[in-house]
Short mmCIF file of C-alpha atoms in Angstrom, two decimals:
data_model
loop_
_atom_site.label_atom_id
_atom_site.label_comp_id
_atom_site.label_asym_id
_atom_site.label_seq_id
_atom_site.Cartn_x
_atom_site.Cartn_y
_atom_site.Cartn_z
CA LEU A 1 189.88 57.06 38.87
CA GLN A 2 191.94 54.86 36.57
CA LEU A 3 192.11 52.14 39.25
CA ALA A 4 188.34 52.31 39.75
CA ALA A 5 187.77 51.99 36.01
CA GLU A 6 190.11 49.01 35.83
CA CYS A 7 188.25 47.31 38.71
CA TRP A 8 184.94 47.91 37.00
CA MET A 9 186.21 46.47 33.72
CA GLU A 10 187.58 43.42 35.52
CA ALA A 11 184.23 42.92 37.22
CA LYS A 12 182.47 43.09 33.85
CA ALA A 13 184.86 40.54 32.36
CA LEU A 14 184.27 38.15 35.26
CA GLN A 15 180.53 38.69 34.96
CA GLU A 16 180.67 37.67 31.29
CA GLU A 17 182.78 34.67 32.26
CA GLY A 18 180.09 33.69 34.76
CA LYS A 19 177.39 33.98 32.09
CA ALA A 20 179.40 31.73 29.79
CA TYR A 21 179.73 29.11 32.52
CA PHE A 22 176.01 29.36 33.24
CA SER A 23 175.11 28.80 29.59
CA GLN A 24 177.22 25.62 29.77
CA LYS A 25 175.35 24.58 32.95
CA LYS A 26 178.56 24.88 34.97
CA TYR A 27 176.77 26.53 37.87
CA LYS A 28 179.48 26.18 40.53
CA GLU A 29 182.02 27.78 38.23
CA ALA A 30 179.55 30.55 37.42
CA LEU A 31 179.06 31.19 41.14
CA ARG A 32 182.79 31.59 41.61
CA SER A 33 183.08 33.99 38.68
CA TYR A 34 180.22 36.13 39.97
CA ALA A 35 181.76 36.17 43.45
CA ALA A 36 185.10 37.26 41.99
CA ALA A 37 183.32 40.00 40.06
CA LEU A 38 181.68 41.25 43.24
CA SER A 39 185.06 41.47 44.95
CA HIS A 40 186.12 44.10 42.40
CA LEU A 41 183.16 46.39 43.13
CA LYS A 42 183.18 48.95 45.94
CA GLN A 43 179.43 49.47 45.44
CA ASP A 44 179.78 53.16 46.30
CA SER A 45 178.03 54.41 43.17
CA ASP A 46 174.65 53.75 41.59
CA THR A 47 176.31 52.10 38.61
CA GLU A 48 178.28 49.68 40.78
CA LYS A 49 175.24 48.96 42.95
CA GLU A 50 173.24 48.07 39.84
CA GLN A 51 176.03 45.81 38.62
CA ALA A 52 176.30 44.19 42.04
CA ALA A 53 172.55 43.64 42.08
CA ALA A 54 172.75 41.89 38.71
CA LEU A 55 175.56 39.69 40.00
CA ARG A 56 173.58 38.79 43.12
CA ALA A 57 170.53 37.99 40.97
CA ASN A 58 172.69 35.76 38.77
CA ARG A 59 174.11 34.02 41.82
CA SER A 60 170.57 33.45 43.06
CA LEU A 61 169.68 31.71 39.81
CA CYS A 62 172.80 29.55 40.03
CA CYS A 63 171.90 28.52 43.57
CA LEU A 64 168.43 27.51 42.44
CA GLN A 65 169.95 25.33 39.73
CA LEU A 66 172.19 23.73 42.36
CA GLY A 67 169.27 23.11 44.71
CA ASP A 68 170.43 25.52 47.43
CA ASN A 69 167.13 27.39 47.75
CA GLU A 70 167.92 29.20 50.99
CA LEU A 71 171.15 30.65 49.60
CA ALA A 72 169.25 31.56 46.43
CA LEU A 73 166.83 33.54 48.57
CA ALA A 74 169.65 35.26 50.48
CA GLU A 75 171.32 36.32 47.22
CA ALA A 76 168.03 37.59 45.78
CA GLU A 77 167.30 39.58 48.92
CA GLN A 78 170.70 41.26 48.62
CA ALA A 79 169.95 42.10 45.00
CA LYS A 80 166.70 43.73 46.11
CA VAL A 81 168.49 45.80 48.75
CA LEU A 82 171.02 46.99 46.18
CA SER A 83 168.38 47.84 43.58
CA PRO A 84 164.92 48.08 45.18
CA ALA A 85 163.29 49.52 42.03
CA TRP A 86 164.55 46.69 39.80
CA PRO A 87 161.69 44.27 38.97
CA LYS A 88 163.99 41.32 38.38
CA ALA A 89 165.34 41.52 41.93
CA HIS A 90 161.81 41.07 43.28
CA PHE A 91 161.18 38.33 40.73
CA ARG A 92 164.29 36.48 41.89
CA VAL A 93 163.07 36.79 45.48
CA ALA A 94 159.70 35.38 44.44
CA THR A 95 161.15 32.39 42.59
CA ALA A 96 163.46 31.59 45.51
CA LEU A 97 160.60 31.83 47.99
CA LYS A 98 158.53 29.51 45.81
CA ALA A 99 161.40 27.02 45.72
CA CYS A 100 161.56 27.20 49.52
CA GLY A 101 157.88 26.33 49.71
CA ARG A 102 156.88 29.76 50.99
CA LEU A 103 154.13 30.29 48.45
CA GLY A 104 152.33 33.10 50.27
CA ASP A 105 155.46 35.21 50.54
CA ALA A 106 156.30 34.33 46.94
CA ARG A 107 152.91 35.71 45.91
CA LEU A 108 153.62 38.97 47.71
CA ALA A 109 157.05 39.31 46.11
CA THR A 110 155.55 38.61 42.70
CA CYS A 111 152.97 41.34 43.25
CA GLU A 112 155.76 43.77 44.15
CA ALA A 113 157.58 42.86 40.94
CA LEU A 114 154.40 43.41 38.92
CA ARG A 115 153.90 46.86 40.42
CA LEU A 116 157.30 47.77 38.98
CA ALA A 117 156.79 45.97 35.65
CA PRO A 118 153.04 45.40 35.13
CA LYS A 119 153.43 44.18 31.53
CA ASP A 120 156.26 41.71 32.12
CA GLY A 121 155.05 38.36 30.77
CA THR A 122 157.45 36.27 32.85
CA ILE A 123 156.27 37.84 36.08
CA GLN A 124 152.65 37.53 35.00
CA ALA A 125 153.20 33.83 34.32
CA LEU A 126 154.64 33.32 37.81
CA GLN A 127 151.66 35.09 39.37
CA LYS A 128 149.29 32.84 37.43
CA GLU A 129 151.22 29.74 38.49
CA LEU A 130 151.15 30.75 42.15
CA ARG A 131 147.46 31.63 41.94
CA GLN A 132 146.68 28.18 40.58
CA GLU A 133 148.61 26.53 43.41
CA LEU A 134 147.24 28.68 46.22
CA PHE A 135 143.65 29.15 45.04
CA ALA A 136 142.93 25.96 43.13
CA ASP A 137 139.44 25.66 44.63
CA CYS A 138 138.61 29.38 44.87
CA SER A 139 140.10 31.12 41.84
CA ALA A 140 137.78 34.16 42.07
CA PHE A 141 139.01 34.77 45.61
CA GLY A 142 142.63 34.62 44.46
CA GLU A 143 142.02 37.02 41.59
CA ALA A 144 140.36 39.51 43.94
CA LEU A 145 143.15 39.26 46.50
CA ASP A 146 145.80 39.83 43.82
CA ALA A 147 143.78 42.78 42.49
CA LEU A 148 144.17 44.46 45.88
CA GLU A 149 147.95 44.30 45.37
CA ASP A 150 147.63 46.37 42.17
CA PHE A 151 147.80 49.95 43.42
CA ASN A 152 147.04 51.35 39.96
CA ARG A 153 143.52 49.93 39.79
CA SER A 154 140.64 52.35 39.69
CA PRO A 155 138.79 53.00 42.98
CA GLU A 156 135.77 51.12 41.62
CA GLU A 157 137.83 48.04 40.70
CA THR A 158 139.55 48.07 44.08
CA LYS A 159 136.24 48.29 45.91
CA ARG A 160 134.82 45.37 43.91
CA ALA A 161 137.87 43.28 44.75
CA ALA A 162 137.61 44.18 48.44
CA GLN A 163 133.92 43.27 48.41
CA VAL A 164 134.63 39.87 46.86
CA VAL A 165 137.33 39.11 49.44
CA LYS A 166 135.12 40.23 52.31
CA ASP A 167 132.05 38.30 51.12
CA MET A 168 133.88 35.07 50.39
CA LEU A 169 135.90 35.23 53.58
CA LEU A 170 133.37 36.49 56.11
CA SER A 171 129.80 36.07 54.87
CA ASP A 172 129.87 32.27 54.75
CA VAL A 173 133.28 31.05 55.80
CA LYS A 174 134.34 28.04 53.74
CA GLU A 175 137.32 25.95 54.67
CA ASP A 176 139.01 26.15 51.25
CA VAL A 177 138.77 29.96 51.19
CA LEU A 178 140.01 30.32 54.76
CA ARG A 179 142.96 28.02 54.21
CA ALA A 180 143.82 29.79 50.95
CA PHE A 181 143.69 33.18 52.68
CA MET A 182 146.09 32.05 55.38
CA ALA A 183 148.45 30.16 53.06
CA SER A 184 148.65 33.06 50.62
CA ALA A 185 149.60 35.64 53.28
CA GLY A 186 146.27 37.31 52.60
CA SER A 187 146.32 39.33 55.80
CA LYS A 188 149.54 41.00 54.61
CA THR A 189 147.80 41.98 51.39
CA ILE A 190 144.98 43.59 53.36
CA PHE A 191 147.49 45.48 55.51
CA ARG A 192 149.52 46.65 52.50
CA ARG A 193 146.37 47.81 50.70
CA GLN A 194 145.22 49.76 53.75
CA ASN A 195 148.58 51.50 54.01
CA ALA A 196 149.39 51.90 50.32
CA MET A 197 148.44 55.59 50.14
CA GLY A 198 148.31 55.41 46.36
CA ASP A 199 146.94 58.04 44.01
CA ASN A 200 143.35 57.04 44.74
CA TRP A 201 143.49 56.58 48.51
CA GLN A 202 141.12 59.46 49.26
CA GLU A 203 138.45 58.11 46.90
CA GLU A 204 138.96 54.61 48.31
CA ALA A 205 138.32 56.03 51.77
CA ARG A 206 135.15 57.74 50.57
CA ASN A 207 133.69 54.88 48.53
CA GLY A 208 133.80 52.32 51.33
CA THR A 209 136.84 50.32 50.27
CA MET A 210 138.74 51.05 53.49
CA SER A 211 135.71 50.10 55.57
CA LEU A 212 135.56 46.72 53.84
CA LEU A 213 139.26 46.14 54.45
CA SER A 214 138.87 47.15 58.09
CA GLU A 215 136.13 44.55 58.54
CA ILE A 216 138.48 41.87 57.24
CA THR A 217 141.27 43.04 59.54
CA LYS A 218 139.00 43.03 62.60
CA ALA A 219 137.92 39.47 61.82
CA GLY A 220 141.55 38.29 61.81
CA PRO A 221 141.62 36.74 65.31
CA GLN A 222 138.30 34.97 64.70
CA LEU A 223 139.57 33.56 61.41
CA GLU A 224 142.72 32.27 63.07
CA GLU A 225 140.65 30.58 65.77
CA GLU A 226 138.48 28.95 63.12
CA LEU A 227 141.57 27.64 61.34
CA VAL A 228 142.89 26.18 64.61
CA ARG A 229 139.54 24.44 65.14
CA LEU A 230 139.58 22.99 61.64
CA ASN A 231 143.14 21.74 62.10
CA GLN A 232 142.25 20.11 65.42
CA GLU A 233 139.27 18.39 63.84
CA ALA A 234 141.44 17.14 60.97
CA GLU A 235 144.07 15.83 63.40
CA ALA A 236 141.42 14.09 65.51
CA LEU A 237 139.92 12.48 62.42
CA GLU A 238 143.32 11.31 61.23
CA GLY A 239 144.07 9.91 64.68
CA SER A 240 140.82 7.93 64.79
CA CYS A 241 141.47 6.56 61.29
CA ASN A 242 144.96 5.45 62.27
CA ALA A 243 143.63 3.81 65.43
CA ALA A 244 140.97 1.96 63.45
CA GLY A 245 143.55 0.81 60.92
#
C-alpha cells in the first residue's frame, strides 16, 4: 500500500510538472512529463483511471498544439475509454476530430459531451461553431438535427425537430440540405435517436416521432444515390470548364 501511494504521489508531481511546462508552451516537455506520470499508474482503481484519463486528455491537448491531430485523437479516445462519463474526454475527442477535418464525427462527439454537461459553455460554443460550419446555408436544419441528439427534450420538442428534419430532407430535397446531412453524420443521429430508449421513448413512439425517423432511415439509400448524382454532375461541369479553358 505504501508503494502504491508513493507511485500515485509521483504521478501527481509529474502531472503538475507537465502543467507547468504546458503553461510555458513547452508542449514536448509536457508530453514527456505526462507520459512519465502515466508510467507510475497501474490504473487498477477508479481513482487511478480518472487520473490517467486526465493525463491522456492533457496529452491530447499538447498534441493539438504540436499539430499532431491524429495522435491527439488517439489520446482523447483513450481518455474516453478510461472515463466514459467525463464530459471533457468527449470534448477532447470532438476538438481532435474537428482538427482532423472530421466535422460530422466532431458534431456527434460534441453532442455526447453536452448530454453529460448540458450547461457547459465551452462545449456549447464548440457545438455552435460546428453548426455554423456544417449548416451555414440551412441553420434551421442543423438546429433540428442537434435537437434530436438531446435526449432530455420533451416528446413534443423531439417530434417538432424530427418533423423539421424530415420535411427539409425529404419533402423537397435541396442540395445544400442533403450535403449538410451527409457531411454532419446526420444518419448516425437518426440511428442514435431511434435507439436512445430515453425516459420519453414510449411517448415518442406514440406521438409519431419514431415514424418520422423511420421515414428518414428508409430514404437513406435514395438520398445517397441523389448525392452521387449531384457529385457526378459537378465533376462533369468542372471537366467541361477545364476543357474550355
